[in-house]
Coordinates of C-alpha atoms and ligand atoms in Angstrom, one line a residue:
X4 CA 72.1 292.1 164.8
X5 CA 71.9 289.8 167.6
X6 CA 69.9 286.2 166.5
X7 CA 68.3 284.3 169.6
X8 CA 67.3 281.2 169.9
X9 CA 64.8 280.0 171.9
X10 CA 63.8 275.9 171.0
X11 CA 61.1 275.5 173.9
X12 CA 59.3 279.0 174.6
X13 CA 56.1 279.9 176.6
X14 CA 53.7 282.0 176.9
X15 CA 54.4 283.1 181.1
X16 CA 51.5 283.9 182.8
X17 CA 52.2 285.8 186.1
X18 CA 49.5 285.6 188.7
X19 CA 49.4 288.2 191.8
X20 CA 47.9 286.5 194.9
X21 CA 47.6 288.0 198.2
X22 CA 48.3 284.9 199.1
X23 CA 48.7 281.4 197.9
X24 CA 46.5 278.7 199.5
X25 CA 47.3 275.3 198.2
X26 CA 43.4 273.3 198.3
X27 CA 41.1 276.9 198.5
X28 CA 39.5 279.3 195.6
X29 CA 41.7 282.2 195.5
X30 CA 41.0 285.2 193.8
X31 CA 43.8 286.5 191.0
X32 CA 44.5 290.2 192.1
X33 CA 46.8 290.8 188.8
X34 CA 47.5 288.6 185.4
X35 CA 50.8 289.6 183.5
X36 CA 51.3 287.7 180.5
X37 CA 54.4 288.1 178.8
X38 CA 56.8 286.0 176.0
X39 CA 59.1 283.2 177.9
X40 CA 62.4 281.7 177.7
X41 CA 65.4 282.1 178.5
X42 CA 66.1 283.5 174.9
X43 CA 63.4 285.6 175.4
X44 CA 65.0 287.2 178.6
X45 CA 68.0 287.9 176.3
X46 CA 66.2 289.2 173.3
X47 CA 64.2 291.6 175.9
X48 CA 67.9 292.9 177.8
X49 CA 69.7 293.4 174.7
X50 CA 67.0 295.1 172.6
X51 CA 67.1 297.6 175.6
X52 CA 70.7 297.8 175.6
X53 CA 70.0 299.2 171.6
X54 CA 70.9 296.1 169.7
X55 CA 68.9 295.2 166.8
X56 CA 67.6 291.6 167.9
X57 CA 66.0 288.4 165.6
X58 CA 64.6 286.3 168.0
X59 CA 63.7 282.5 166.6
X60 CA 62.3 279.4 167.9
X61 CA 58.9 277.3 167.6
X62 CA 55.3 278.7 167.9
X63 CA 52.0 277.0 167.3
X64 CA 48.9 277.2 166.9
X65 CA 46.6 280.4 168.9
X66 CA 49.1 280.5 172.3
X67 CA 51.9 280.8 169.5
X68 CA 50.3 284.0 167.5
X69 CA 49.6 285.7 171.2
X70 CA 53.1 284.9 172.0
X71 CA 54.5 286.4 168.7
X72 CA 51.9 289.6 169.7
X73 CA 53.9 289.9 172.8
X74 CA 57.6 289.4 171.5
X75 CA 56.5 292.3 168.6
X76 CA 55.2 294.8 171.7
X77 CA 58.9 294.2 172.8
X78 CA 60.7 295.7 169.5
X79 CA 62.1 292.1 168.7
X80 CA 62.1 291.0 165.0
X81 CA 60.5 287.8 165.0
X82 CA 61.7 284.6 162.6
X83 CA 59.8 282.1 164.5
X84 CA 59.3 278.4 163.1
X85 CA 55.3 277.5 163.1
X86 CA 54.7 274.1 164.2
X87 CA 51.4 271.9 164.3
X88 CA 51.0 271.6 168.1
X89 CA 50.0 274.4 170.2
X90 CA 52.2 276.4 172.4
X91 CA 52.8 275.9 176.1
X92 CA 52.0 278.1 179.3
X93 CA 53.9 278.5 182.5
X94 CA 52.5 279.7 185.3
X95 CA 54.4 281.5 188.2
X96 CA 51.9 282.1 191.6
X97 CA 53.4 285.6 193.4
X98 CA 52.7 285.4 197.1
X99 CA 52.1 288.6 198.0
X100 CA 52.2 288.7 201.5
X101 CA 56.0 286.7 201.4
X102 CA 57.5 287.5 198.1
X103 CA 57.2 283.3 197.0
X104 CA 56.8 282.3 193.8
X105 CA 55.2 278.7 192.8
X106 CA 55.9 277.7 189.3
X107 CA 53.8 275.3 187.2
X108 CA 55.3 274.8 183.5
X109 CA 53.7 272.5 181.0
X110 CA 56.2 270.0 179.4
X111 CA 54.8 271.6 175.7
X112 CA 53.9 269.3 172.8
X113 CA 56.4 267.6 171.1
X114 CA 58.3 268.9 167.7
X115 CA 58.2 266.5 164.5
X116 CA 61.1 265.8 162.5
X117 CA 59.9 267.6 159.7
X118 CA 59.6 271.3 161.9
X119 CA 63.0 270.5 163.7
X120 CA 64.7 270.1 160.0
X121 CA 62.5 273.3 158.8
X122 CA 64.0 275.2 161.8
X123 CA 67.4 274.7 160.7
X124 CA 66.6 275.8 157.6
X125 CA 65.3 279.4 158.7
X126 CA 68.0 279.1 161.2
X127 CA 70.7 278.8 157.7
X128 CA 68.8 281.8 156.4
X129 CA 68.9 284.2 159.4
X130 CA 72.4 283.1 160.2
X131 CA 74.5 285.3 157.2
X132 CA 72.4 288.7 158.4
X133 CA 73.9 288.2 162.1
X134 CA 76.9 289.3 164.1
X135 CA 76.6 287.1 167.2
X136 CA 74.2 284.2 168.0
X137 CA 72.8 283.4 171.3
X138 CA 71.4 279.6 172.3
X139 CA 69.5 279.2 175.6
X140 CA 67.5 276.9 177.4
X141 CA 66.3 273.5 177.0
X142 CA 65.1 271.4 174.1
X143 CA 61.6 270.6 173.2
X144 CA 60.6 267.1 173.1
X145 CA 61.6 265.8 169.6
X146 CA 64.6 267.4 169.6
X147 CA 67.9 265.3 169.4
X148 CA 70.3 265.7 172.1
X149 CA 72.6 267.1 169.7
X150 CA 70.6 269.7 168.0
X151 CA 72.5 272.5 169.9
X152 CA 76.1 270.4 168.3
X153 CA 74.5 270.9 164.9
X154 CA 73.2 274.9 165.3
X155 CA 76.9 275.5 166.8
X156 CA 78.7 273.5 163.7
X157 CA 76.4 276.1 161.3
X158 CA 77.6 279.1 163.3
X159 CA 80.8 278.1 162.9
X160 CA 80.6 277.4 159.4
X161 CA 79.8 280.8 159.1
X162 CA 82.1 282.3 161.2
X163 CA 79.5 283.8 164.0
X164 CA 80.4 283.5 167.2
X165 CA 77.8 282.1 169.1
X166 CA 76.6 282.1 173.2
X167 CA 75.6 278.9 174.3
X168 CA 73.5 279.0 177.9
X169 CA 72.3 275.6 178.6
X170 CA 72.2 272.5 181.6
X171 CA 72.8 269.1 181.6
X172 CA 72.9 267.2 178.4
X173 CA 71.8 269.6 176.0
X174 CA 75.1 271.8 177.7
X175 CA 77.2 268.8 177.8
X176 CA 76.1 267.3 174.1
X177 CA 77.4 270.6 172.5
X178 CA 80.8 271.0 174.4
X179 CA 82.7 269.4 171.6
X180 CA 81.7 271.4 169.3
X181 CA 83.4 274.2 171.2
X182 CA 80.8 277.3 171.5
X183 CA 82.4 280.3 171.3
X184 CA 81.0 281.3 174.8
X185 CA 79.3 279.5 177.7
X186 CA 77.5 280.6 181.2
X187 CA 76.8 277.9 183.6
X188 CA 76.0 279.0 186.9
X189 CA 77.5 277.1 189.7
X190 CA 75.0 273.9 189.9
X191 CA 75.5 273.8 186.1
X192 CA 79.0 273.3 186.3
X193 CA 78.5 270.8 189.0
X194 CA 76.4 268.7 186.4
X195 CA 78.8 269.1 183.8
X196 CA 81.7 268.0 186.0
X197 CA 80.2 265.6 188.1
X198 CA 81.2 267.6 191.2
X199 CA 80.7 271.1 193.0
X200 CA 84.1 272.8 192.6
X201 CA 84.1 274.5 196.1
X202 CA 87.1 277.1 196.2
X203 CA 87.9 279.7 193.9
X204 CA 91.1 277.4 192.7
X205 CA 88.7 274.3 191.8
X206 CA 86.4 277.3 190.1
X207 CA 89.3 278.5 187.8
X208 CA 90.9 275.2 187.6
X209 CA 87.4 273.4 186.2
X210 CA 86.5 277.1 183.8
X211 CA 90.5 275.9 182.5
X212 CA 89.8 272.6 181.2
X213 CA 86.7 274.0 179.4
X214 CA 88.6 276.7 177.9
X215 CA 91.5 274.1 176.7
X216 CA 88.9 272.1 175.3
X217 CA 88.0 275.2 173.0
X218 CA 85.8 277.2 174.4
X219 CA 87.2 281.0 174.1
X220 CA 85.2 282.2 177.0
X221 CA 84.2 279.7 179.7
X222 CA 82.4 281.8 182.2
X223 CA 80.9 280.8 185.3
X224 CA 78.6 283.2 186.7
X225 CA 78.5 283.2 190.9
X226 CA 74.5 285.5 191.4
X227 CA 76.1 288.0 193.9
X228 CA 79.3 287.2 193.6
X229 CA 79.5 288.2 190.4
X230 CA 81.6 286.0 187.1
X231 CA 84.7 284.0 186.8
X232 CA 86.2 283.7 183.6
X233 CA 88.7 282.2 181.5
X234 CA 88.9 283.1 178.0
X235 CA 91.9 283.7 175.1
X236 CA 91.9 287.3 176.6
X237 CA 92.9 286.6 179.6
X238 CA 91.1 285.3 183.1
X239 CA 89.0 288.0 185.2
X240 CA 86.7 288.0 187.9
X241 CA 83.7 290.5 187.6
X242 CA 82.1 291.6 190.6
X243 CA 79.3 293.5 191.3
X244 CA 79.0 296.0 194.3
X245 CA 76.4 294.7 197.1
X246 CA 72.7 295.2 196.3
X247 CA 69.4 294.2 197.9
X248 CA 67.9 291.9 195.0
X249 CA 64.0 291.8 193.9
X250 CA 63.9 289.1 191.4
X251 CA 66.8 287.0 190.6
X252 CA 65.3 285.1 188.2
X253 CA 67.0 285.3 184.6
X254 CA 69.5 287.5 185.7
X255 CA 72.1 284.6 184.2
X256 CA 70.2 285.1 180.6
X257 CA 71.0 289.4 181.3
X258 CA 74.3 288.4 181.5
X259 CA 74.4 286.7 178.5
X260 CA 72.6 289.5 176.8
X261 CA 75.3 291.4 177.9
X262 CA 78.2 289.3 176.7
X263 CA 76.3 289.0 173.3
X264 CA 76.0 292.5 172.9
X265 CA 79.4 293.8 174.1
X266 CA 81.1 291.2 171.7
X267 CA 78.5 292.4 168.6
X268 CA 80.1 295.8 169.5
X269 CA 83.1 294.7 169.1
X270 CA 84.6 295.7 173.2
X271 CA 87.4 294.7 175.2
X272 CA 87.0 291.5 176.9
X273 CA 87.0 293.2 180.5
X274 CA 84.3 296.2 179.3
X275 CA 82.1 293.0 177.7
X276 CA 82.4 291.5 181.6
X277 CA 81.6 295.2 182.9
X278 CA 78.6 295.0 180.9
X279 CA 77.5 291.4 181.4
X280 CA 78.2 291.7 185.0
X281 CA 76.2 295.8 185.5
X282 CA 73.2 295.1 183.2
X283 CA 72.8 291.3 185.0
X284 CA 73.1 293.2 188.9
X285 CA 70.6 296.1 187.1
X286 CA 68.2 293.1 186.3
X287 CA 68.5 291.8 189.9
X288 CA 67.3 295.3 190.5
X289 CA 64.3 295.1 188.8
X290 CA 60.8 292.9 189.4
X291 CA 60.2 291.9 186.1
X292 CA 62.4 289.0 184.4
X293 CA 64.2 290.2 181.3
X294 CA 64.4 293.7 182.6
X295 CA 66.2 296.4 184.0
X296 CA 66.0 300.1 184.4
X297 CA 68.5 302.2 182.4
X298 CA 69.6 304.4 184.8
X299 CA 70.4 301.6 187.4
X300 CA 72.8 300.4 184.4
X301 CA 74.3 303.6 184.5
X302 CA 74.7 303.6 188.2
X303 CA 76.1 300.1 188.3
X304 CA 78.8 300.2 185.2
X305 CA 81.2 302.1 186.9
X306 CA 81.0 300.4 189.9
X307 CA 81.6 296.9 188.7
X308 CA 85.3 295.9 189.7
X309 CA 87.5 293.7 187.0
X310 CA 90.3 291.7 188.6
X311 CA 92.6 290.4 186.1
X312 CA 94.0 286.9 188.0
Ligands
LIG412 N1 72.1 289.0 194.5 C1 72.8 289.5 193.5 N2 73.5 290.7 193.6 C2 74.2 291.2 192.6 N3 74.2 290.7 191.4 C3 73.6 289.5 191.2 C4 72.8 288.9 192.2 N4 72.3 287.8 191.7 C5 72.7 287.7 190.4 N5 73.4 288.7 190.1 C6 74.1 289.0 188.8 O1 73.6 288.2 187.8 C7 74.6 287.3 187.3 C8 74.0 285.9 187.0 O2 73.4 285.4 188.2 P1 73.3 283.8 188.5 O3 74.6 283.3 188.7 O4 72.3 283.7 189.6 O5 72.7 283.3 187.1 P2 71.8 282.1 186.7 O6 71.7 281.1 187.8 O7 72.2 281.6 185.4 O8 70.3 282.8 186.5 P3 69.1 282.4 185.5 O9 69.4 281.1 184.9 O10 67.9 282.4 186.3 O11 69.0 283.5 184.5 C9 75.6 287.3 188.4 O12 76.9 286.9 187.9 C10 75.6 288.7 188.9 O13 76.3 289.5 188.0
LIG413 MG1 71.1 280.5 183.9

C-alpha cells in the first residue's frame, strides 16, 4: 500500500471560459471540481497504475466532506485528519480560445497545534500498514518548518522508505534527515543550491552532493527532457521520446507516483525510472492533472531510453 501525504489540499475548481476577460461578466461554459494537491496527483496516478493507495492530510468543515466525496469517487482510501477551519478552493480559469490558464489559490486557514500533533498520530497508525510513503507539497499555515524532518524520522523509524517532493524550506528543512527519495525540478534545485546548475556536469555534480548527504535517490526531473539521477544503484538519465504536451501541470507528482509504485513493487532501479519517466510523459499526454490514459503508458514504456552514466 502506498500512504500519501497531502498537508495543504483543495478542493480545485476548473472553470472553462471561451475566454477570459479580466474587468467583464463572463459566462462559465464548464465547472470540474476535483480533489487537489500535489499528493492528490500522486494518489490519482498510482491508484491507476493498480496500487492500493491511503491518502492523508487535513480536511475541514463542508469543502472538506465534498473533498473527501471526491478523493472516494477516485478509489483512494481515505485517513484524512478533520480540522476546525474550513477547507480551501483553488481556482484555475481555462482560456479557451489560447489554451491559458489563470490560477487563483486561497492561502487556506491555518492548522492548530492540537490537529498538527493529532495528524502525526494517525500518521504513526497508518504508517506500520504501508510499503512506501510519499510527501508532497507545501505546508499549511501552523505547520513548523520541520514537520516534513519529523514525518521522515517516523518513516525511518519504521523502516519505510519514503518520497519526499517539496520546494524551498519545507525541501531544504528535511534534507538532513535524508529522505529516502527526492524530485526537484530544475528551479527547485536552484533554490536549494542557491544557483541554477546550467550543464549536465553541474546537474550530476549538484544531484552528487545530495546523494552523499544521504539521500539514496536524488533525482532531478528536466519536463521534456526527461530525469537525472544519482542513487546507491547507480546514476541514469531517463528520457522520454518527443511528444506534443497538453497539460504539463503535475506531471513531476506522476513521476513520483511512479517511483513510489515501482519501488512498492519492488523493481530495478532503471525499470522504476522507465516507469516514473513513461507514466509522467503519459500524463503530459493527457488534459486532466493527475491522469493519464493506459494505453499511452503502454505506448511510451518501451520507448523511454535508460542511459547508465
Ligand atoms: N514536454 C514534455 N515532454 C515529455 N515528457 C514531459 C514533458 N514535460 C514533462 N514531462 C515528463 O514529466 C516529468 C516531470 O516534469 P517536470 O520536470 O516538468 O516536473 P515538475 O516541474 O515537478 O512538475 P509539477 O510540479 O507540476 O508536477 C519529466 O521528467 C518528464 O518525464
Ligand atoms: Mg514538481
Amino acid at each position: 500500500m502506498l500512504l500519501t501525504v497531502t498537508l495543504n489540499a483543495s478542493v480545485d475548481k476548473l472553470y472553462l471560459l471561451d475566454r477570459n476577460t479580466l474587468g467583464t461578466v463572463m459566462r462559465v461554459r464548464e465547472v470540474r471540481n476535483s480533489a487537489g494537491g500535489k499528493g492528490l496527483n500522486v494518489s490519482r496516478v498510482a491508484s491507476r497504475l493498480g496500487e492500493p493507495v491511503t491518502a492523508m492530510g487535513f480536511v475541514g468543515g463542508h469543502t472538506g466532506r465534498y473533498f473527501e466525496t471526491l478523493v472516494a469517487d477516485c478509489g483512494i482510501h481515505r485517513a484524512f485528519t478533520r480540522i476546525q477551519a474550513e477547507m480551501r478552493n483553488c481556482v484555475n480559469c481555462w482560456d479557451l480560445s489560447c489554451g491559458q490558464s489563470t490560477e487563483y489559490l486561497e492561502t487556506g486557514a491555518p492548522v492548530t497545534q492540537e490537529e498538527a500533533e493529532r495528524f502525526m498520530e494517525d500518521f504513526a497508525m497508518n504508517l506500520p500498514a504501508a510499503d512506501v510513503v510519499t510527501l508532497s507539497g507545501s505546508l499549511p499555515r501552523g505547520i513548523a518548518d520541520d514537520y516534513y524532518a519529523t514525518l521522515v524520522r517516523m518513516c525511518h523509524n519504521a523502516g519505510k522508505p519514503v518520497l519526499l517532493d517539496a520546494s524551498g524550506t519545507a525541501l531544504a528543512n528535511a534534507l538532513s534527515v535524508k529522505p529516502t527519495l527526492i524530485k526537484p525540478n530544475l528551479d527547485e534545485i536552484a533554490s536549494l543550491l542557491g544557483c541554477a546548475p546550467q550543464t549536465r556536469r553541474e546537474q550530476v555534480d549538484a544531484l552528487r552532493t545530495l546523494h552523499r548527504g544521504g539521500v539514496a535517490c536524488a533525482a532531478l526531473s528536466l519536463g521534456a527532457e526527461g530525469v537525472l539521477a544519482v542513487c546507491d544503484e547507480g546514476e541514469f538519465l531517463g528520457v522520454p521520446p518527443l511528444i506534443k504536451p497538453q497539460n504539463t501541470v503535475g506531471c513531476g507528482d506522476s513521476m513520483v507516483a511512479g517511483f513510489a509504485v515501482g519501488m512498492a513493487r519492488g523493481l530495478s532501479m532503471r525499470e522504476r525510472i522507465r516507469l516514473a519517466v513513461a507514466v509522467a510523459t503519459a500524463s503530459a499526454l493527457s488534459i486532466g492533472t493527475g491522469e493519464y490514459a493506459p494505453e499511452d503508458l503502454q505506448t511510451l514504456l518501451p520507448m523511454v531510453q535508460i542511459h547508465q552514466l
